[in-house]
Amino acid sequence: MSGLAQPAAYTRTIVDAVRGLVGDDVQHNPYFKDFPHGVPDTVEFWADCLRDALSKNVPRDRVLHDGSLNLLLLPNYGVRLHTYEELLAAHDDLIPSIKDRVTVLHLGGTLEEEIRRLYLELSASPAPLGEADLEILVELAEQTSELPDVIPIRENRAVINAARLARGAEPLVDTVTDVLRLACQASGGDVTLQQSTRFRSFRRPERRVLLAALDHVVADNPGKLGDVPQRAEAWKRLGERLHPHEFGQWPHAQDVFAVARGEKTARSFAGRVEIALQDNDVRQAVDLLRQAPGVLLRQVDRLLRHSGNDASYVVEAVREAAPVASGRVLCSLLEHLLNRRNPDAARVFANRGHRAWITEDARPPLAREVVDALVAVLEDELVRRLPAVSEVVVDPEVLDVVVPLSGNASEDGFGVLPRGSKLWLEGDLLRFFTYWRQNKHYADHDLSAVLLDPGLVFRGQVSWTNYTEDGAYYSGDLTEAPEGATEFIDVPRHAVTAKYVVPQVHVYSGEGFNEVAESMFGFMARDLDQKGKPFEPATVRARCEMRGYGKVALPVIFERVDEGEGWVATWLHLYLRGMNWGNTVHGTRDIARQVVSGVLRRKYFTVGRLAELIRRKTTSDGPRLHIALTRPENGDVATVDQLANLLEPQGTSLLA
């Protein structure tokens, strides 16, 4: 830092950024000043609140609701009775531990070099970006006209195309949906097309660019019109902004909007496949799907369930499609097949907003010999793409990390891993927390924990209705957060008997996770003798944003480890719909248990499994590959977030 101009300013900026990553940029002030000490019995606490109200002669109509006493309306409930300074004075300083991790920050290149590196890395990412990374790409694309060699993700292409449109450059499109995504991004809408976009008024030069691009796509392949009916309403709204009837020189573009309005018929590709499957003509469906290898691979399970004696025909089609398919599609199918030899404990689905849907698995298992044949095909293709190395060294902490195939499988934050990944935690005390700050309106969020035995049978809960259970204890309920509020739960490893601890964050009332100004979840691991204030940044192992769609958040599962000391955290990143008001652990504990069962028993495509595939291609004269979570200052290491690059057909190498 000493070689930089204004090193003090840079240092302050970096420290503030790191504090924000771990959640130390706000004041974490729980209800009980002495927490984790001094947590009262639940009944005694309510009695104290009631005695206080009686001593103050609180009017009856202030605490009565429909003739009954509403404990939540007692004056002392849900509101801190101390300041943050008083909390600090009540706690000793943190005692350092050798288990507290230190993250080394590296200076990197010049500002221009780092901007270019990040832009090319994000734009050429083989996996869909998370919301935060997509926003960064938007900003960087506006600053440069450089293009990577390949842009495999359609959402990334739309971001770059929107920047090109603003500069008057021709967009890079090969489907009509590419043009629709471009229009959504240029209008500040949802480039993923999951949410409806309000299209802006386009300038005439912009309309000419968009319509010319549409015309070119359809002229080259009229079959592309089959993609229009799927999003007919969006196309009709866009047509109102583009006025295609004014541009007679592009008749194929006018056909797009005619199909959307129902004036012309274009049978979609998916529709033709659907008709073939309804007729139980699997070979016809497979032959159609050969035109779209990625779609074929996504339909493999359904094809096999219809195949009867034609399963080998499906296997051969997969063998042909695999070499040109996306690596993340291959890995997703491989993971799926590994879970289809037997019925799942529960089928857990999640959309882009992390909203979970849980159902029982009513599908018959796939034939083991067919699954084995397909797994062999997929693994052989992945091995073909992987680099030849002399040795693979994998840090033990990343063996159970899921290879990140999509930025939508996790949330933004510090130490956050994709859904299904496992993280080992050392320490006698597990402490997790939620923090929220309301925006325009009232917001009451509640932290709770479900305790389960090894068989996932309910053994109790910790929440605002039950402050202590099985050795775990709660920091107290805060019912509003105009300046921010934090709730904690402590779980001493040697005190609890539960095998699994499942944190939940409930929106009890008011603004939800996507409406509040701030919302986060995190966890710490400590030794019992470390003392310190309730929130100590040095002990934070992970902190994630909570911005999902739903009223109940399930961020992670903690499993108490019998051998050795500590916990294993399995990331969930899931949200349940919940109720509009009054969500509590009592109403969600059973569905949370189903989610835990489905996630824990599922087989994931992990770094450890990828390393096994790489070892099948070792050679004596190849380079050495070291896989870790972070890159040391000196050393050739492939970090986990780069591994998806190894799996693409173009053979992007991290070892070049």
XYZ file of C-alpha atoms in Angstrom:
656
model
C 0.000 0.000 0.000
C 2.927 2.350 0.641
C 3.595 2.593 -3.098
C 0.137 3.974 -3.836
C -0.950 7.557 -3.919
C -3.017 8.356 -0.819
C -2.441 4.945 0.848
C -4.566 5.918 3.875
C -7.610 6.507 1.662
C -7.137 3.169 -0.109
C -6.711 1.395 3.221
C -9.907 2.906 4.584
C -11.830 1.933 1.440
C -10.569 -1.657 1.592
C -11.252 -2.025 5.327
C -14.786 -0.660 4.903
C -15.408 -3.085 2.046
C -14.167 -6.048 4.098
C -16.273 -4.978 7.066
C -19.297 -4.941 4.784
C -18.493 -8.433 3.504
C -18.611 -9.984 6.987
C -21.502 -7.799 8.188
C -19.485 -5.545 10.487
C -20.644 -2.332 8.818
C -23.711 -2.146 11.102
C -24.292 -2.264 14.860
C -25.460 -5.669 16.063
C -27.319 -4.929 19.271
C -29.541 -7.787 20.562
C -32.498 -7.487 22.930
C -30.654 -8.954 25.952
C -27.669 -6.762 26.744
C -25.675 -9.554 28.423
C -26.279 -12.173 25.714
C -25.145 -14.944 25.631
C -25.430 -14.676 29.406
C -28.547 -13.698 31.280
C -31.074 -15.303 28.928
C -34.112 -15.858 31.165
C -36.635 -18.649 31.234
C -39.363 -17.861 28.693
C -42.229 -17.839 31.193
C -40.234 -15.767 33.687
C -39.465 -13.246 30.950
C -43.141 -12.821 30.036
C -44.025 -12.502 33.723
C -41.436 -9.745 34.152
C -42.858 -7.879 31.137
C -46.358 -8.175 32.568
C -45.274 -6.998 36.037
C -43.569 -3.997 34.438
C -46.740 -3.107 32.525
C -48.848 -3.356 35.689
C -46.405 -1.220 37.674
C -46.665 1.486 35.010
C -50.475 1.339 34.950
C -50.515 0.716 31.203
C -54.077 1.289 29.869
C -56.013 -1.939 29.320
C -56.906 -1.084 25.728
C -53.211 -0.839 24.873
C -52.490 -4.501 25.627
C -55.886 -6.123 25.055
C -56.905 -7.522 21.674
C -60.415 -8.949 21.194
C -60.730 -9.208 24.946
C -57.504 -11.188 25.399
C -54.125 -10.072 26.703
C -51.683 -9.645 23.796
C -48.207 -10.192 25.245
C -46.604 -8.707 22.130
C -48.128 -5.320 23.030
C -46.470 -5.098 26.459
C -44.320 -1.920 26.600
C -40.977 -3.635 27.270
C -41.413 -6.356 24.670
C -39.554 -6.241 21.357
C -37.758 -2.938 22.086
C -34.170 -2.684 23.327
C -33.837 -1.043 26.730
C -30.116 -0.317 26.317
C -27.845 1.487 23.881
C -25.126 -0.057 21.756
C -22.508 1.655 23.930
C -24.032 0.050 27.022
C -23.858 -3.336 25.316
C -20.164 -2.835 24.526
C -19.463 -1.874 28.140
C -21.126 -5.082 29.333
C -18.730 -7.360 27.394
C -15.030 -8.093 27.682
C -12.735 -7.924 24.679
C -12.554 -10.922 22.359
C -9.784 -13.359 23.220
C -7.996 -14.280 19.957
C -7.953 -17.920 18.880
C -5.697 -19.722 16.434
C -8.916 -21.002 14.830
C -9.931 -17.478 13.789
C -9.181 -17.248 10.098
C -7.177 -14.554 8.368
C -7.951 -13.824 4.720
C -5.024 -12.426 2.753
C -5.882 -9.650 0.286
C -3.709 -9.247 -2.803
C -2.924 -5.950 -4.505
C -3.655 -7.192 -8.036
C -2.872 -5.268 -11.234
C -3.615 -1.725 -12.250
C -7.180 -0.441 -12.171
C -7.469 -0.753 -15.958
C -6.063 -4.298 -15.924
C -8.411 -5.439 -13.183
C -11.454 -3.873 -14.881
C -10.623 -5.614 -18.163
C -9.915 -8.940 -16.437
C -13.176 -8.833 -14.506
C -15.208 -7.800 -17.560
C -13.850 -10.636 -19.709
C -14.225 -13.125 -16.864
C -17.860 -12.231 -16.216
C -18.930 -11.891 -19.848
C -17.362 -15.222 -20.820
C -18.600 -17.068 -17.734
C -19.889 -20.546 -18.650
C -22.383 -20.421 -15.751
C -25.255 -17.948 -15.205
C -24.203 -15.036 -13.012
C -25.776 -14.107 -9.722
C -27.671 -10.837 -9.400
C -24.728 -8.852 -8.011
C -22.283 -10.073 -10.674
C -24.815 -9.345 -13.404
C -25.101 -5.763 -12.154
C -21.310 -5.435 -12.242
C -21.248 -6.730 -15.814
C -23.832 -4.106 -16.791
C -21.580 -1.342 -15.484
C -18.428 -2.752 -17.080
C -20.078 -3.375 -20.469
C -20.966 0.309 -20.676
C -17.263 1.181 -20.368
C -15.755 -1.043 -23.065
C -16.513 -2.258 -26.574
C -14.174 -5.264 -26.318
C -15.752 -8.667 -26.820
C -14.629 -12.015 -25.422
C -14.086 -14.899 -27.823
C -17.310 -16.542 -26.685
C -20.353 -15.465 -24.632
C -22.080 -18.744 -23.722
C -24.778 -17.372 -21.382
C -27.713 -15.617 -23.046
C -28.284 -13.184 -20.161
C -24.657 -12.010 -20.395
C -25.033 -11.591 -24.144
C -28.128 -9.418 -23.592
C -26.218 -7.163 -21.193
C -23.435 -6.666 -23.736
C -25.951 -6.197 -26.553
C -27.728 -3.462 -24.582
C -24.415 -1.633 -24.246
C -23.808 -2.079 -27.981
C -27.314 -0.778 -28.744
C -26.564 2.366 -26.740
C -23.451 2.863 -28.901
C -25.366 2.183 -32.126
C -23.511 -1.078 -32.777
C -25.097 -4.189 -34.266
C -26.195 -6.674 -31.567
C -24.954 -10.263 -31.414
C -28.099 -12.397 -31.758
C -29.024 -15.746 -33.270
C -32.515 -16.294 -31.832
C -35.595 -14.102 -31.589
C -35.440 -14.484 -27.792
C -31.985 -12.844 -27.847
C -33.677 -9.721 -29.223
C -36.373 -9.878 -26.548
C -33.761 -10.165 -23.797
C -31.901 -7.214 -25.307
C -35.064 -5.089 -25.255
C -35.716 -6.075 -21.619
C -32.185 -5.173 -20.556
C -32.283 -1.870 -22.455
C -35.546 -1.074 -20.651
C -34.128 -1.793 -17.203
C -36.203 -4.968 -16.921
C -35.569 -8.625 -16.162
C -33.072 -10.058 -18.617
C -33.900 -13.585 -17.406
C -37.502 -13.098 -18.641
C -38.873 -14.457 -15.372
C -40.531 -11.144 -14.466
C -42.649 -8.941 -16.711
C -40.804 -5.915 -18.151
C -42.291 -2.494 -18.813
C -40.628 -1.587 -22.099
C -39.460 1.969 -22.566
C -39.955 4.098 -25.653
C -37.124 3.366 -28.060
C -35.579 6.014 -30.292
C -36.091 5.455 -34.019
C -32.430 4.414 -34.624
C -32.802 1.855 -31.812
C -36.012 0.509 -33.303
C -34.263 0.089 -36.635
C -31.441 -1.899 -34.997
C -33.827 -4.194 -33.102
C -36.127 -4.851 -36.054
C -33.218 -5.438 -38.438
C -31.773 -7.974 -35.997
C -35.136 -9.763 -35.767
C -35.509 -9.826 -39.535
C -32.045 -11.270 -40.011
C -32.639 -14.085 -37.471
C -35.965 -15.175 -38.994
C -34.773 -14.810 -42.584
C -31.900 -17.203 -41.858
C -34.170 -19.720 -40.107
C -37.966 -19.297 -40.292
C -38.284 -22.049 -37.706
C -37.159 -19.504 -35.108
C -40.711 -18.121 -35.221
C -41.681 -21.177 -33.175
C -40.067 -19.551 -30.123
C -42.474 -16.599 -30.225
C -45.725 -18.129 -28.833
C -44.030 -19.064 -25.562
C -43.666 -15.345 -24.741
C -46.439 -13.917 -26.900
C -47.558 -11.307 -24.357
C -44.052 -9.874 -23.997
C -43.731 -9.693 -27.794
C -47.057 -7.871 -28.099
C -45.958 -5.280 -25.536
C -42.630 -4.845 -27.304
C -44.402 -4.437 -30.656
C -46.307 -1.469 -29.220
C -42.930 0.217 -28.668
C -41.176 -0.790 -31.900
C -43.999 -0.031 -34.409
C -42.896 -2.753 -36.876
C -45.597 -1.734 -39.400
C -43.574 1.409 -40.116
C -40.643 -0.646 -41.445
C -41.830 -2.575 -44.494
C -38.242 -3.395 -45.503
C -38.143 -6.023 -42.723
C -41.100 -8.356 -43.369
C -39.644 -11.204 -41.328
C -39.572 -8.973 -38.254
C -43.233 -8.161 -38.871
C -43.930 -11.919 -38.917
C -42.666 -12.178 -35.323
C -45.366 -9.829 -34.064
C -48.006 -11.381 -36.330
C -47.317 -14.741 -34.676
C -47.498 -13.112 -31.232
C -50.899 -11.622 -32.088
C -52.162 -14.965 -33.388
C -52.483 -13.721 -36.971
C -49.962 -16.316 -38.162
C -49.317 -19.813 -36.883
C -45.872 -21.102 -36.009
C -45.697 -24.428 -34.269
C -42.972 -24.302 -31.689
C -40.135 -26.775 -31.499
C -41.282 -27.763 -28.005
C -44.809 -28.272 -29.303
C -43.675 -30.733 -31.963
C -41.688 -32.671 -29.370
C -44.712 -32.695 -27.063
C -46.950 -34.144 -29.810
C -44.428 -36.918 -30.461
C -44.298 -37.831 -26.757
C -48.081 -37.779 -26.466
C -48.143 -40.271 -29.356
C -45.516 -42.365 -27.488
C -43.222 -41.957 -30.498
C -39.959 -41.612 -28.576
C -37.794 -42.010 -31.665
C -39.580 -39.106 -33.356
C -39.156 -36.972 -30.246
C -35.458 -37.861 -30.042
C -34.910 -37.102 -33.730
C -36.503 -33.671 -33.253
C -34.427 -32.976 -30.160
C -31.180 -33.822 -31.969
C -31.494 -30.325 -33.471
C -31.069 -28.823 -29.972
C -28.512 -30.873 -27.985
C -28.960 -28.886 -24.790
C -32.731 -29.352 -24.828
C -32.305 -33.052 -25.559
C -30.106 -33.531 -22.494
C -32.611 -31.675 -20.321
C -35.355 -34.048 -21.533
C -33.460 -37.310 -20.964
C -35.393 -38.414 -17.879
C -38.741 -37.895 -19.573
C -37.576 -39.624 -22.749
C -36.424 -42.639 -20.755
C -39.745 -42.877 -18.913
C -41.488 -43.074 -22.314
C -38.840 -45.178 -24.035
C -39.840 -48.758 -23.282
C -37.515 -50.834 -25.467
C -36.008 -47.722 -27.087
C -33.756 -46.729 -24.155
C -30.642 -47.534 -26.198
C -31.856 -45.067 -28.858
C -31.909 -42.341 -26.189
C -28.438 -43.317 -24.973
C -27.017 -43.040 -28.497
C -28.640 -39.624 -28.968
C -27.018 -38.451 -25.723
C -23.670 -39.783 -26.966
C -24.029 -37.638 -30.121
C -25.199 -34.528 -28.253
C -22.657 -34.583 -25.419
C -19.610 -33.242 -27.349
C -21.370 -29.991 -28.322
C -23.433 -29.429 -25.167
C -22.649 -26.987 -22.388
C -20.512 -28.389 -19.598
C -22.952 -27.249 -16.940
C -25.765 -29.144 -18.724
C -23.635 -32.302 -18.795
C -22.832 -31.975 -15.092
C -26.436 -31.213 -14.187
C -27.623 -34.321 -16.047
C -24.886 -36.417 -14.465
C -25.928 -35.250 -10.994
C -29.583 -35.889 -11.837
C -28.922 -39.442 -13.012
C -26.932 -40.292 -9.884
C -30.120 -39.597 -7.913
C -32.459 -41.616 -10.152
C -31.482 -45.158 -9.268
C -33.778 -44.860 -6.243
C -36.651 -42.497 -5.399
C -35.607 -39.246 -3.710
C -36.515 -38.722 -0.064
C -38.220 -35.541 -1.273
C -38.015 -33.581 -4.521
C -36.846 -30.039 -3.782
C -37.045 -27.478 -6.589
C -35.866 -23.869 -6.503
C -36.486 -21.089 -9.007
C -34.231 -18.118 -9.731
C -35.644 -16.290 -6.709
C -34.674 -19.282 -4.499
C -38.356 -20.035 -3.864
C -38.576 -23.699 -2.908
C -41.179 -26.224 -3.973
C -41.216 -29.589 -2.210
C -43.062 -32.714 -3.270
C -42.728 -36.460 -2.837
C -40.944 -38.408 -5.553
C -43.634 -40.421 -7.338
C -41.456 -41.246 -10.358
C -40.400 -44.862 -10.877
C -36.606 -45.293 -10.644
C -34.750 -45.514 -13.933
C -33.241 -48.843 -14.922
C -29.817 -49.181 -13.327
C -28.143 -50.434 -16.509
C -29.468 -47.453 -18.499
C -28.335 -44.994 -15.826
C -24.893 -46.631 -15.749
C -24.605 -46.386 -19.543
C -25.542 -42.701 -19.564
C -23.235 -41.904 -16.655
C -20.364 -43.529 -18.556
C -21.148 -41.422 -21.659
C -21.253 -38.172 -19.679
C -18.132 -38.915 -17.656
C -16.166 -39.898 -20.772
C -17.101 -36.593 -22.434
C -16.152 -34.575 -19.345
C -12.816 -36.403 -19.083
C -12.167 -35.645 -22.765
C -12.560 -31.923 -22.071
C -10.540 -31.821 -18.864
C -6.829 -30.889 -18.909
C -4.168 -33.577 -18.753
C -2.245 -33.121 -15.492
C 0.503 -34.951 -13.644
C -1.152 -34.570 -10.239
C -4.349 -33.213 -8.702
C -4.131 -31.744 -5.200
C -7.410 -30.724 -3.575
C -7.625 -28.819 -0.309
C -9.713 -30.962 2.086
C -12.099 -28.074 2.800
C -13.339 -28.018 -0.811
C -13.908 -31.731 -1.417
C -17.596 -31.439 -0.499
C -18.148 -28.089 -2.243
C -20.580 -28.306 -5.156
C -19.019 -27.249 -8.450
C -20.674 -23.864 -9.167
C -22.686 -24.362 -12.351
C -24.913 -21.324 -11.780
C -24.660 -18.095 -9.803
C -28.352 -18.569 -8.965
C -27.579 -21.525 -6.659
C -26.167 -19.230 -3.968
C -26.480 -15.706 -2.629
C -24.109 -12.781 -2.412
C -21.906 -12.434 0.620
C -18.761 -13.703 2.343
C -17.799 -17.388 2.526
C -20.983 -18.349 0.663
C -21.031 -21.647 -1.246
C -23.501 -23.159 -3.756
C -26.573 -25.056 -2.569
C -25.663 -28.512 -1.264
C -22.044 -27.572 -0.434
C -20.632 -28.557 2.939
C -18.399 -26.379 5.117
C -16.572 -27.721 8.194
C -16.602 -25.482 11.278
C -14.276 -25.779 14.253
C -15.222 -24.438 17.651
C -17.206 -25.333 20.767
C -19.865 -22.694 20.139
C -21.966 -22.211 17.018
C -23.640 -18.807 16.812
C -25.858 -17.715 13.925
C -27.668 -14.440 13.435
C -30.008 -12.436 11.258
C -29.945 -8.680 10.749
C -32.551 -6.549 8.985
C -33.300 -2.855 8.606
C -36.741 -1.799 7.515
C -37.196 0.467 4.525
C -40.382 2.518 4.298
C -42.643 0.518 6.543
C -42.691 -1.664 9.649
C -40.794 -4.984 9.522
C -40.691 -7.746 12.140
C -38.379 -10.644 11.245
C -37.768 -13.560 13.615
C -34.843 -15.972 13.955
C -35.554 -19.518 15.100
C -34.018 -22.989 14.979
C -35.514 -26.460 14.607
C -33.677 -29.272 16.428
C -33.723 -32.750 14.836
C -32.354 -36.131 15.891
C -30.279 -38.396 13.568
C -33.492 -39.736 12.036
C -34.691 -36.157 11.328
C -37.363 -36.468 14.010
C -38.380 -33.179 15.665
C -36.759 -32.736 19.087
C -37.588 -29.117 19.887
C -37.174 -25.538 18.771
C -35.627 -22.246 19.861
C -37.450 -19.036 19.030
C -39.280 -16.048 20.529
C -41.797 -18.523 21.951
C -39.114 -20.721 23.564
C -35.867 -19.008 24.575
C -33.925 -22.130 25.539
C -34.041 -25.766 24.422
C -31.563 -28.635 24.654
C -28.724 -26.289 25.611
C -29.355 -23.777 22.796
C -30.525 -20.245 23.618
C -31.942 -17.150 21.960
C -30.918 -13.492 22.221
C -34.433 -12.053 22.451
C -37.104 -10.832 20.058
C -36.957 -7.427 18.351
C -40.193 -6.444 16.645
C -39.159 -3.450 14.530
C -35.979 -2.204 12.905
C -35.983 1.448 11.818
C -32.245 1.582 12.629
C -31.561 -2.138 12.187
C -32.086 -5.136 14.440
C -30.103 -8.326 15.116
C -31.181 -11.618 16.645
C -28.780 -14.428 17.609
C -29.035 -18.100 18.567
C -26.183 -19.882 20.362
C -25.688 -23.650 20.153
C -22.886 -24.970 22.407
C -21.740 -28.185 20.790
C -21.200 -30.164 24.005
C -24.495 -29.034 25.538
C -26.956 -30.016 22.807
C -28.033 -33.554 22.014
C -29.702 -32.759 18.671
C -27.906 -34.015 15.572
C -29.185 -31.296 13.227
C -29.908 -27.614 13.807
C -31.992 -25.929 11.101
C -32.058 -22.104 11.305
C -35.116 -20.338 9.937
C -35.811 -16.646 9.448
C -39.513 -15.733 9.395
C -41.161 -12.579 8.157
C -43.678 -12.274 10.988
C -45.196 -9.068 9.655
C -44.379 -6.058 7.494
C -41.734 -5.799 4.780
C -40.309 -8.991 3.326
C -36.760 -9.958 2.438
C -36.904 -8.152 -0.917
C -38.537 -5.039 0.548
C -36.415 -4.154 3.584
C -33.413 -1.865 3.181
C -31.015 -4.588 4.395
C -31.332 -8.268 5.226
C -28.597 -10.772 6.050
C -27.854 -14.101 7.702
C -24.516 -15.324 8.987
C -22.800 -17.647 11.401
C -19.763 -17.683 13.663
C -17.734 -20.414 15.364
C -16.039 -19.720 18.702
C -14.295 -21.361 21.586
C -16.241 -21.065 24.822
C -13.517 -19.002 26.519
C -13.215 -16.360 23.789
C -15.762 -13.965 25.357
C -16.217 -10.782 23.290
C -19.353 -8.935 22.219
C -22.179 -10.889 20.542
C -20.930 -10.009 17.045
C -17.189 -10.358 16.506
C -16.115 -10.056 12.844
C -12.981 -12.172 13.397
C -15.165 -15.183 14.208
C -17.553 -14.851 11.235
C -17.286 -17.873 8.945
C -19.946 -16.826 6.426
C -22.484 -14.082 5.814
C -25.033 -13.963 3.009
C -27.618 -11.515 1.777
C -31.245 -12.616 2.100
C -33.151 -11.403 -0.948
C -35.394 -14.308 -1.893
C -39.081 -14.457 -2.738
C -40.974 -15.913 0.189
C -41.777 -15.288 3.836
C -39.575 -18.009 5.356
C -35.830 -18.329 4.729
C -33.875 -21.575 5.111
C -30.259 -20.517 4.583
C -28.303 -23.505 5.922
C -28.348 -26.763 7.929
C -25.883 -27.471 10.748
C -24.916 -31.049 11.602
C -23.164 -31.784 14.901
C -20.071 -33.884 14.236
C -19.534 -36.772 16.635
C -15.957 -37.491 15.591
C -13.610 -34.611 16.403
C -15.030 -31.229 17.313
C -17.267 -28.900 15.385
C -20.103 -28.752 12.910
C -20.765 -29.311 9.220
C -22.813 -26.587 7.536
C -24.765 -27.554 4.393
C -25.936 -24.578 2.361
C -29.615 -24.420 1.332
C -30.348 -20.893 -0.021
C -34.080 -21.656 -0.057
C -37.241 -19.687 0.697
C -40.718 -20.982 1.476
C -43.865 -19.128 0.487
C -45.176 -18.889 4.052
C -48.186 -16.834 5.056
C -48.791 -13.138 4.560
C -48.700 -12.620 8.323
C -47.762 -14.521 11.469
C -45.137 -16.991 10.234
C -43.639 -19.010 13.104
C -41.489 -22.085 13.522
C -44.541 -24.063 14.619
C -46.084 -23.728 11.184
C -42.971 -24.439 9.110
C -41.027 -27.051 11.084
C -42.430 -30.054 9.184
C -41.844 -28.681 5.695
C -38.363 -27.585 6.798
C -37.683 -31.171 7.847
C -38.724 -32.367 4.376
C -36.341 -29.888 2.767
C -33.499 -31.052 5.017
C -34.220 -34.680 4.138
C -34.206 -33.955 0.411
C -31.009 -31.881 0.433
C -28.967 -34.061 2.786
C -29.699 -37.279 0.916
C -29.097 -35.873 -2.533
C -25.863 -36.650 -4.375
C -24.232 -33.510 -5.786
C -21.543 -32.950 -8.399
C -18.790 -31.880 -6.025
C -15.174 -30.813 -6.387
C -14.172 -34.226 -5.042
C -16.045 -35.987 -7.855
C -14.579 -33.619 -10.450
C -11.098 -34.351 -9.104
C -11.740 -38.084 -9.623
C -12.533 -37.406 -13.277
C -9.411 -35.272 -13.715
C -7.263 -38.069 -12.254
C -8.475 -40.329 -15.064
C -6.456 -38.123 -17.428
C -3.130 -37.879 -15.590
C 0.105 -37.894 -17.541
C 3.697 -37.871 -16.392
C 4.638 -34.671 -18.230
C 1.528 -32.613 -17.445
C 1.288 -29.656 -15.062
C 0.239 -29.992 -11.431
C -3.311 -28.845 -10.590
C -4.102 -27.483 -7.134
C -7.761 -26.759 -6.319
C -8.677 -24.483 -3.397
C -11.253 -21.922 -2.308
C -8.862 -18.991 -2.643
C -5.666 -18.304 -4.554
C -2.503 -17.756 -2.491
C -0.241 -14.828 -3.320
C 2.386 -17.168 -4.715
C 1.257 -20.388 -6.300
C -0.614 -21.877 -9.233
C -4.106 -22.645 -7.921
C -7.447 -23.171 -9.612
C -10.119 -21.696 -7.366
C -13.506 -23.384 -7.090
C -15.332 -20.593 -8.919
C -13.109 -21.174 -11.989
C -13.731 -24.907 -12.340
C -16.742 -24.590 -14.641
C -14.344 -23.207 -17.296
C -12.668 -26.617 -17.511
C -15.903 -28.293 -18.583
C -16.767 -26.317 -21.721
C -16.357 -27.640 -25.289
C -13.938 -24.856 -26.218
C -11.473 -26.300 -23.711
C -10.715 -23.157 -21.723
C -7.667 -24.042 -19.658
C -6.712 -22.672 -16.273
C -3.254 -24.113 -16.661
C -2.146 -22.341 -19.836
